[in-house]
Amino acid sequence: MPNAAPTLGDIKVVEIGTMVTAPLAAMLLAQLGADVIKIENPAGGDPFRRSTGGTYSPNFIAYNQNKRSLQLDLATPGGKARALELIAEADVLIENFRPGVMDRLGFTADVLAKTNPRLVYCSITGFGADGPYSARPAYDTVGIALSGILHMYLDRARPQVYGPTLADNATGLYAFGGILAALHARQATGKSQRVEINMLDSAIAFVPDAFAYATQLGQSYGPLSRVASSQGFVWTCADGQAIAVHLSVPEKFWLALVAAMNIGDTIAADPRFRTPGDRIRNYEPLAAALSEVAKTQPRDHWIAAFAKNDIPFAPVHSIAEVIADPQVVHLGTFAESQHPAEGRVVGIRNPLRINGERAPVVAPPSLGEHATARFVRPQGES
């Protein structure tokens, strides 16, 4: 029988990270059982701690479950020595400094190799280790702008950044995968591995279809390109509630929508919308016509009709509605834990299930909570 619990329990990780990219990669490892010690500077720790005041903000909670916190000043001999002690015991080191910072702190490639010849070292940067932009600071909006992601949803008449973190999260996810691959390679070779990843590459890789259209067909990919080709729609219903539909490529879903909305003699008979190619080319007038039909009934009517006709759809949820959604509740996506000083914390479970089991949620650490941290796995509540 395989082990029931999803675990990397024999993996020890040192994270020297702030904000999103390195903390997310380390948290994903921690959620699968790795023992993660987060090294934070004595002058306030990870800046995300203070984004809403205090040192335990929602931003910090979001990316730092299942870890322990140790405050070290890496610019001092004592702080550097303590960090090297931990690195000597670790399997993985993750950092997201700009290029050259680790060398200036004294953590050169030679020092790390002598300290731990089997170390998996993951370096996360904004633009790579070298090149014309390598020394620049980089946050998520920079990444989505330079990668073309922002171009694909920007209204240039009213330019505004919207929505969640994309480039940062993509980078953290790719780093997580790279670290797992490097651990596998180390097991096979017995040698140290270096994982290098940057936000620009990661953001570009996160939207490959746009670049495939540009390079293979010479087509410009704009804000409506993907939704037109995938036939994605969102409409406001008679009661002011919104609903989304994604028909994708199978013709059966278009025919099901025609039946559900009773548009066989009207919209579906329009020559502009008869074939899949027609509907892609004429996406905007199609979306407008369907929107008018959606306005004739409340959302619950369309939920019932779309479910009956097996159409890919969903109500457009607020964040609070997501938490209360019956399928989300059934999945157990959110879990509570208790921090001894900060109290109740609601975390999002790692979406992976291994042998039917999901990892527990352990409340993120308070700043410097584990002043004498060694590699001993903390316990949490599921």
Short mmCIF file of C-alpha atoms in Angstrom, two decimals:
data_model
loop_
_atom_site.label_atom_id
_atom_site.label_comp_id
_atom_site.label_asym_id
_atom_site.label_seq_id
_atom_site.Cartn_x
_atom_site.Cartn_y
_atom_site.Cartn_z
CA MET A 1 0.00 0.00 0.00
CA PRO A 2 1.31 3.50 -0.78
CA ASN A 3 1.52 6.05 2.00
CA ALA A 4 -1.87 7.62 2.57
CA ALA A 5 -0.68 11.12 3.41
CA PRO A 6 0.69 13.48 0.75
CA THR A 7 4.15 14.16 2.11
CA LEU A 8 7.59 15.49 1.41
CA GLY A 9 8.32 14.92 5.08
CA ASP A 10 11.98 14.08 4.55
CA ILE A 11 12.65 17.34 2.66
CA LYS A 12 14.11 20.34 4.50
CA VAL A 13 13.81 23.81 2.96
CA VAL A 14 15.36 27.18 3.75
CA GLU A 15 13.40 30.07 2.27
CA ILE A 16 14.95 33.54 2.04
CA GLY A 17 12.02 35.12 0.29
CA THR A 18 9.57 37.99 0.38
CA MET A 19 6.25 38.88 -1.22
CA VAL A 20 5.00 36.11 -3.56
CA THR A 21 7.33 34.11 -5.81
CA ALA A 22 9.70 32.39 -3.37
CA PRO A 23 7.16 32.26 -0.52
CA LEU A 24 4.59 30.58 -2.79
CA ALA A 25 7.05 27.96 -4.04
CA ALA A 26 8.15 27.24 -0.47
CA MET A 27 4.55 27.10 0.78
CA LEU A 28 3.60 24.54 -1.86
CA LEU A 29 6.47 22.35 -0.68
CA ALA A 30 5.46 22.91 2.95
CA GLN A 31 1.85 21.96 2.24
CA LEU A 32 3.09 18.60 0.96
CA GLY A 33 5.02 18.01 4.16
CA ALA A 34 8.41 19.65 3.63
CA ASP A 35 9.90 21.32 6.70
CA VAL A 36 10.28 24.98 5.70
CA ILE A 37 12.16 27.56 7.75
CA LYS A 38 11.57 31.09 6.49
CA ILE A 39 14.48 33.42 7.23
CA GLU A 40 13.29 37.00 7.76
CA ASN A 41 15.26 40.15 8.42
CA PRO A 42 15.02 41.70 11.91
CA ALA A 43 13.73 45.00 10.49
CA GLY A 44 10.12 43.92 10.10
CA GLY A 45 10.51 40.66 8.21
CA ASP A 46 8.74 39.95 4.94
CA PRO A 47 7.22 43.29 3.77
CA PHE A 48 3.96 41.47 3.02
CA ARG A 49 3.45 41.13 6.76
CA ARG A 50 2.75 44.84 7.04
CA SER A 51 0.55 45.46 4.00
CA THR A 52 -2.54 46.08 6.14
CA GLY A 53 -0.81 47.15 9.35
CA GLY A 54 0.69 44.97 12.05
CA THR A 55 2.81 41.97 11.11
CA TYR A 56 0.19 39.36 10.18
CA SER A 57 -1.62 40.69 7.12
CA PRO A 58 -3.89 38.69 4.77
CA ASN A 59 -1.22 39.03 2.05
CA PHE A 60 1.30 37.29 4.29
CA ILE A 61 -1.18 34.64 5.43
CA ALA A 62 -1.98 33.80 1.80
CA TYR A 63 1.57 32.73 0.92
CA ASN A 64 3.11 31.45 4.13
CA GLN A 65 1.14 28.53 5.52
CA ASN A 66 2.90 25.56 7.12
CA LYS A 67 6.22 27.37 7.72
CA ARG A 68 8.32 28.56 10.65
CA SER A 69 9.90 31.99 10.97
CA LEU A 70 13.44 32.76 12.06
CA GLN A 71 14.78 36.32 12.13
CA LEU A 72 18.39 36.68 10.95
CA ASP A 73 20.40 39.65 9.76
CA LEU A 74 22.26 38.08 6.84
CA ALA A 75 24.57 41.10 6.60
CA THR A 76 26.15 40.23 9.95
CA PRO A 77 28.67 37.44 10.57
CA GLY A 78 26.41 35.84 13.15
CA GLY A 79 23.36 35.89 10.91
CA LYS A 80 25.29 34.53 7.97
CA ALA A 81 26.82 31.75 10.08
CA ARG A 82 23.41 30.68 11.43
CA ALA A 83 21.93 30.69 7.93
CA LEU A 84 24.79 28.50 6.66
CA GLU A 85 24.17 26.07 9.51
CA LEU A 86 20.59 25.67 8.31
CA ILE A 87 21.62 25.46 4.65
CA ALA A 88 24.09 22.72 5.52
CA GLU A 89 21.18 20.61 6.81
CA ALA A 90 18.73 21.58 4.07
CA ASP A 91 17.73 19.88 0.86
CA VAL A 92 16.47 23.06 -0.79
CA LEU A 93 17.33 26.75 -0.66
CA ILE A 94 14.88 29.21 -2.25
CA GLU A 95 15.49 32.94 -2.64
CA ASN A 96 14.10 35.76 -4.79
CA PHE A 97 16.72 38.49 -4.55
CA ARG A 98 17.90 40.48 -7.54
CA PRO A 99 20.98 39.04 -9.28
CA GLY A 100 24.16 39.57 -7.31
CA VAL A 101 22.58 40.06 -3.89
CA MET A 102 23.39 36.56 -2.65
CA ASP A 103 27.02 37.03 -3.72
CA ARG A 104 27.21 40.37 -1.91
CA LEU A 105 25.86 38.72 1.24
CA GLY A 106 28.59 36.08 0.98
CA PHE A 107 26.41 33.20 -0.20
CA THR A 108 28.38 32.59 -3.38
CA ALA A 109 28.16 29.46 -5.45
CA ASP A 110 31.47 28.24 -3.99
CA VAL A 111 30.35 28.88 -0.41
CA LEU A 112 27.07 27.07 -0.94
CA ALA A 113 28.79 24.14 -2.67
CA LYS A 114 31.20 23.74 0.23
CA THR A 115 28.42 24.14 2.78
CA ASN A 116 26.11 21.58 1.17
CA PRO A 117 27.30 19.64 -1.90
CA ARG A 118 23.82 18.08 -2.35
CA LEU A 119 21.83 21.31 -2.18
CA VAL A 120 18.99 22.08 -4.57
CA TYR A 121 19.28 25.85 -4.98
CA CYS A 122 16.38 27.75 -6.54
CA SER A 123 17.07 31.35 -7.55
CA ILE A 124 14.05 33.42 -8.60
CA THR A 125 14.56 36.79 -10.31
CA GLY A 126 12.48 39.29 -12.21
CA PHE A 127 14.24 39.11 -15.58
CA GLY A 128 17.01 36.52 -15.31
CA ALA A 129 20.59 36.49 -14.05
CA ASP A 130 21.87 38.80 -16.79
CA GLY A 131 20.69 40.89 -19.72
CA PRO A 132 19.61 44.52 -20.16
CA TYR A 133 16.84 44.40 -17.52
CA SER A 134 18.45 42.07 -14.97
CA ALA A 135 19.18 44.75 -12.35
CA ARG A 136 15.69 46.29 -12.45
CA PRO A 137 13.15 45.76 -9.67
CA ALA A 138 10.13 43.70 -10.70
CA TYR A 139 6.67 43.11 -9.32
CA ASP A 140 3.59 41.47 -10.80
CA THR A 141 2.34 44.42 -12.89
CA VAL A 142 5.77 44.72 -14.50
CA GLY A 143 5.65 41.03 -15.37
CA ILE A 144 2.18 41.09 -16.90
CA ALA A 145 3.00 44.23 -18.88
CA LEU A 146 6.28 43.03 -20.35
CA SER A 147 4.99 39.52 -21.09
CA GLY A 148 1.96 40.71 -23.08
CA ILE A 149 -0.60 39.50 -20.54
CA LEU A 150 -1.73 43.03 -19.70
CA HIS A 151 -2.14 43.80 -23.41
CA MET A 152 -4.71 41.01 -23.60
CA TYR A 153 -7.14 42.61 -21.18
CA LEU A 154 -6.24 46.30 -21.23
CA ASP A 155 -8.81 48.88 -22.28
CA ARG A 156 -6.52 51.54 -23.74
CA ALA A 157 -9.27 54.14 -23.61
CA ARG A 158 -9.46 53.66 -19.84
CA PRO A 159 -6.17 52.00 -18.86
CA GLN A 160 -6.39 50.27 -15.50
CA VAL A 161 -4.81 47.16 -13.98
CA TYR A 162 -7.42 44.68 -12.77
CA GLY A 163 -7.63 41.31 -11.16
CA PRO A 164 -5.44 38.94 -9.19
CA THR A 165 -1.71 38.34 -9.13
CA LEU A 166 -0.73 36.45 -12.30
CA ALA A 167 2.97 36.75 -13.16
CA ASP A 168 4.10 36.30 -9.56
CA ASN A 169 1.90 33.26 -9.00
CA ALA A 170 2.90 31.67 -12.29
CA THR A 171 6.56 32.07 -11.31
CA GLY A 172 6.00 30.46 -7.92
CA LEU A 173 4.18 27.53 -9.50
CA TYR A 174 6.90 26.95 -12.10
CA ALA A 175 9.54 27.20 -9.37
CA PHE A 176 7.71 24.56 -7.33
CA GLY A 177 7.73 22.19 -10.29
CA GLY A 178 11.38 22.91 -11.03
CA ILE A 179 12.38 22.18 -7.45
CA LEU A 180 10.56 18.83 -7.49
CA ALA A 181 12.30 17.91 -10.75
CA ALA A 182 15.67 18.96 -9.31
CA LEU A 183 15.09 16.84 -6.19
CA HIS A 184 14.40 13.88 -8.45
CA ALA A 185 17.59 14.59 -10.43
CA ARG A 186 19.60 14.86 -7.23
CA GLN A 187 18.28 11.52 -6.07
CA ALA A 188 19.35 9.96 -9.37
CA THR A 189 22.79 11.60 -9.57
CA GLY A 190 23.69 12.42 -5.98
CA LYS A 191 24.76 15.88 -7.17
CA SER A 192 23.60 19.38 -6.32
CA GLN A 193 21.15 21.07 -8.67
CA ARG A 194 20.60 24.73 -9.51
CA VAL A 195 17.12 25.89 -10.54
CA GLU A 196 16.96 29.36 -12.11
CA ILE A 197 13.64 30.93 -12.99
CA ASN A 198 12.47 34.46 -13.70
CA MET A 199 9.12 36.18 -13.75
CA LEU A 200 9.34 37.32 -17.39
CA ASP A 201 9.90 33.81 -18.77
CA SER A 202 7.23 32.42 -16.46
CA ALA A 203 4.60 34.97 -17.44
CA ILE A 204 5.23 34.37 -21.16
CA ALA A 205 5.05 30.61 -20.66
CA PHE A 206 1.76 31.06 -18.82
CA VAL A 207 0.00 32.32 -21.98
CA PRO A 208 1.43 30.12 -24.76
CA ASP A 209 -1.59 30.27 -27.08
CA ALA A 210 -1.09 34.00 -27.74
CA PHE A 211 2.45 33.41 -28.96
CA ALA A 212 1.48 30.35 -31.00
CA TYR A 213 -1.02 32.46 -32.95
CA ALA A 214 1.61 35.18 -33.47
CA THR A 215 4.41 32.87 -34.58
CA GLN A 216 2.43 30.30 -36.55
CA LEU A 217 -0.30 32.41 -38.14
CA GLY A 218 1.02 35.94 -37.81
CA GLN A 219 -2.12 36.95 -35.97
CA SER A 220 -2.23 39.68 -33.37
CA TYR A 221 -3.70 38.43 -30.11
CA GLY A 222 -5.80 41.03 -28.34
CA PRO A 223 -8.28 41.20 -25.47
CA LEU A 224 -11.03 39.28 -27.30
CA SER A 225 -8.89 36.79 -29.21
CA ARG A 226 -8.98 33.94 -26.70
CA VAL A 227 -12.59 34.41 -25.66
CA ALA A 228 -13.70 34.54 -29.29
CA SER A 229 -11.89 31.32 -30.21
CA SER A 230 -13.07 29.58 -27.04
CA GLN A 231 -16.57 31.09 -27.22
CA GLY A 232 -16.58 32.39 -23.68
CA PHE A 233 -19.34 34.75 -22.58
CA VAL A 234 -20.56 36.55 -19.48
CA TRP A 235 -24.02 38.07 -19.27
CA THR A 236 -26.07 40.07 -16.80
CA CYS A 237 -29.43 38.45 -16.16
CA ALA A 238 -32.84 40.04 -15.47
CA ASP A 239 -32.17 40.19 -11.72
CA GLY A 240 -28.80 41.90 -12.15
CA GLN A 241 -26.84 38.72 -11.38
CA ALA A 242 -24.11 37.56 -13.79
CA ILE A 243 -23.56 34.18 -15.37
CA ALA A 244 -20.67 32.85 -17.47
CA VAL A 245 -20.66 30.28 -20.26
CA HIS A 246 -17.69 28.67 -22.01
CA LEU A 247 -18.69 26.64 -25.08
CA SER A 248 -15.16 25.80 -26.28
CA VAL A 249 -14.77 23.78 -29.50
CA PRO A 250 -17.36 20.94 -29.36
CA GLU A 251 -20.36 21.85 -31.53
CA LYS A 252 -22.68 20.03 -29.11
CA PHE A 253 -22.34 22.85 -26.58
CA TRP A 254 -23.44 25.48 -29.09
CA LEU A 255 -26.45 23.35 -30.02
CA ALA A 256 -27.24 22.89 -26.34
CA LEU A 257 -27.10 26.66 -25.81
CA VAL A 258 -29.43 27.18 -28.77
CA ALA A 259 -31.93 24.81 -27.14
CA ALA A 260 -31.55 26.26 -23.65
CA MET A 261 -32.01 29.87 -24.80
CA ASN A 262 -34.62 29.00 -27.46
CA ILE A 263 -32.78 30.87 -30.20
CA GLY A 264 -32.99 28.33 -33.02
CA ASP A 265 -35.17 30.55 -35.21
CA THR A 266 -33.42 33.80 -34.34
CA ILE A 267 -29.75 34.08 -33.43
CA ALA A 268 -28.81 30.57 -34.59
CA ALA A 269 -30.48 31.22 -37.96
CA ASP A 270 -28.45 34.38 -38.55
CA PRO A 271 -25.90 33.74 -41.35
CA ARG A 272 -23.23 35.45 -39.26
CA PHE A 273 -23.43 32.71 -36.61
CA ARG A 274 -24.08 29.46 -38.50
CA THR A 275 -20.65 27.82 -38.33
CA PRO A 276 -17.95 27.79 -35.62
CA GLY A 277 -15.76 29.98 -37.83
CA ASP A 278 -18.62 32.41 -38.32
CA ARG A 279 -19.18 32.66 -34.58
CA ILE A 280 -15.49 33.31 -33.93
CA ARG A 281 -15.23 35.98 -36.63
CA ASN A 282 -18.43 37.64 -35.43
CA TYR A 283 -17.89 37.16 -31.75
CA GLU A 284 -18.80 40.69 -30.66
CA PRO A 285 -22.23 40.86 -32.36
CA LEU A 286 -22.92 37.29 -31.18
CA ALA A 287 -22.05 38.18 -27.60
CA ALA A 288 -24.27 41.26 -27.79
CA ALA A 289 -27.22 39.30 -29.20
CA LEU A 290 -26.95 36.57 -26.57
CA SER A 291 -26.66 39.22 -23.86
CA GLU A 292 -30.07 40.59 -24.82
CA VAL A 293 -31.60 37.14 -24.45
CA ALA A 294 -29.93 36.60 -21.08
CA LYS A 295 -31.54 39.80 -19.78
CA THR A 296 -35.02 38.36 -20.23
CA GLN A 297 -34.76 35.89 -17.32
CA PRO A 298 -33.28 35.84 -13.81
CA ARG A 299 -30.06 33.93 -13.20
CA ASP A 300 -31.74 30.99 -11.49
CA HIS A 301 -33.72 30.36 -14.67
CA TRP A 302 -30.53 30.17 -16.73
CA ILE A 303 -28.77 28.02 -14.12
CA ALA A 304 -31.58 25.46 -14.39
CA ALA A 305 -31.76 25.64 -18.19
CA PHE A 306 -28.00 25.37 -18.70
CA ALA A 307 -27.67 22.52 -16.22
CA LYS A 308 -30.53 20.63 -17.90
CA ASN A 309 -28.82 21.02 -21.30
CA ASP A 310 -25.34 20.07 -20.03
CA ILE A 311 -23.73 23.42 -20.88
CA PRO A 312 -20.39 24.48 -19.30
CA PHE A 313 -21.52 27.41 -17.15
CA ALA A 314 -21.12 29.01 -13.73
CA PRO A 315 -22.61 31.88 -11.80
CA VAL A 316 -20.14 34.74 -11.41
CA HIS A 317 -19.32 34.52 -7.71
CA SER A 318 -18.09 37.15 -5.34
CA ILE A 319 -15.25 35.98 -3.10
CA ALA A 320 -17.69 35.43 -0.21
CA GLU A 321 -19.94 33.37 -2.50
CA VAL A 322 -16.99 31.18 -3.49
CA ILE A 323 -16.35 30.26 0.13
CA ALA A 324 -20.02 29.32 0.64
CA ASP A 325 -20.51 27.49 -2.68
CA PRO A 326 -21.76 23.92 -2.07
CA GLN A 327 -19.17 22.32 -4.35
CA VAL A 328 -16.35 24.26 -2.68
CA VAL A 329 -17.68 23.21 0.73
CA HIS A 330 -17.89 19.60 -0.45
CA LEU A 331 -14.29 19.69 -1.67
CA GLY A 332 -13.04 21.04 1.65
CA THR A 333 -11.04 23.70 -0.15
CA PHE A 334 -10.82 25.94 2.91
CA ALA A 335 -9.60 24.78 6.30
CA GLU A 336 -9.23 26.46 9.66
CA SER A 337 -6.25 26.41 11.96
CA GLN A 338 -5.40 28.24 15.16
CA HIS A 339 -2.33 30.34 15.74
CA PRO A 340 -1.41 30.57 19.44
CA ALA A 341 -1.12 34.36 19.30
CA GLU A 342 -3.01 35.45 16.18
CA GLY A 343 -6.04 33.19 16.61
CA ARG A 344 -8.20 31.69 13.88
CA VAL A 345 -6.73 31.50 10.38
CA VAL A 346 -8.63 30.23 7.34
CA GLY A 347 -6.31 28.80 4.71
CA ILE A 348 -6.71 27.38 1.23
CA ARG A 349 -5.66 23.77 1.05
CA ASN A 350 -3.16 22.66 -1.55
CA PRO A 351 -5.36 21.40 -4.42
CA LEU A 352 -3.34 18.21 -4.85
CA ARG A 353 -4.78 14.97 -3.53
CA ILE A 354 -2.29 12.14 -3.18
CA ASN A 355 -3.73 8.72 -2.45
CA GLY A 356 -6.97 10.46 -1.61
CA GLU A 357 -5.43 12.69 1.05
CA ARG A 358 -4.85 16.43 1.22
CA ALA A 359 -2.27 18.28 3.26
CA PRO A 360 -3.24 20.03 6.50
CA VAL A 361 -3.30 23.79 6.92
CA VAL A 362 -0.88 25.18 9.50
CA ALA A 363 -1.27 28.86 10.38
CA PRO A 364 1.59 31.04 9.12
CA PRO A 365 4.18 31.96 11.75
CA SER A 366 4.33 35.23 13.59
CA LEU A 367 7.49 37.22 12.97
CA GLY A 368 10.47 35.43 14.51
CA GLU A 369 8.19 32.92 16.21
CA HIS A 370 10.78 30.15 16.01
CA ALA A 371 13.87 31.93 17.34
CA THR A 372 15.80 28.69 17.82
CA ALA A 373 14.43 26.96 14.75
CA ARG A 374 15.87 23.62 13.78
CA PHE A 375 14.51 21.25 11.22
CA VAL A 376 11.63 19.68 13.15
CA ARG A 377 8.30 19.48 11.35
CA PRO A 378 5.61 21.65 13.00
CA GLN A 379 2.20 20.12 13.64
CA GLY A 380 -1.04 21.64 12.41
CA GLU A 381 -4.72 21.03 12.16
CA SER A 382 -6.42 19.75 9.05
#
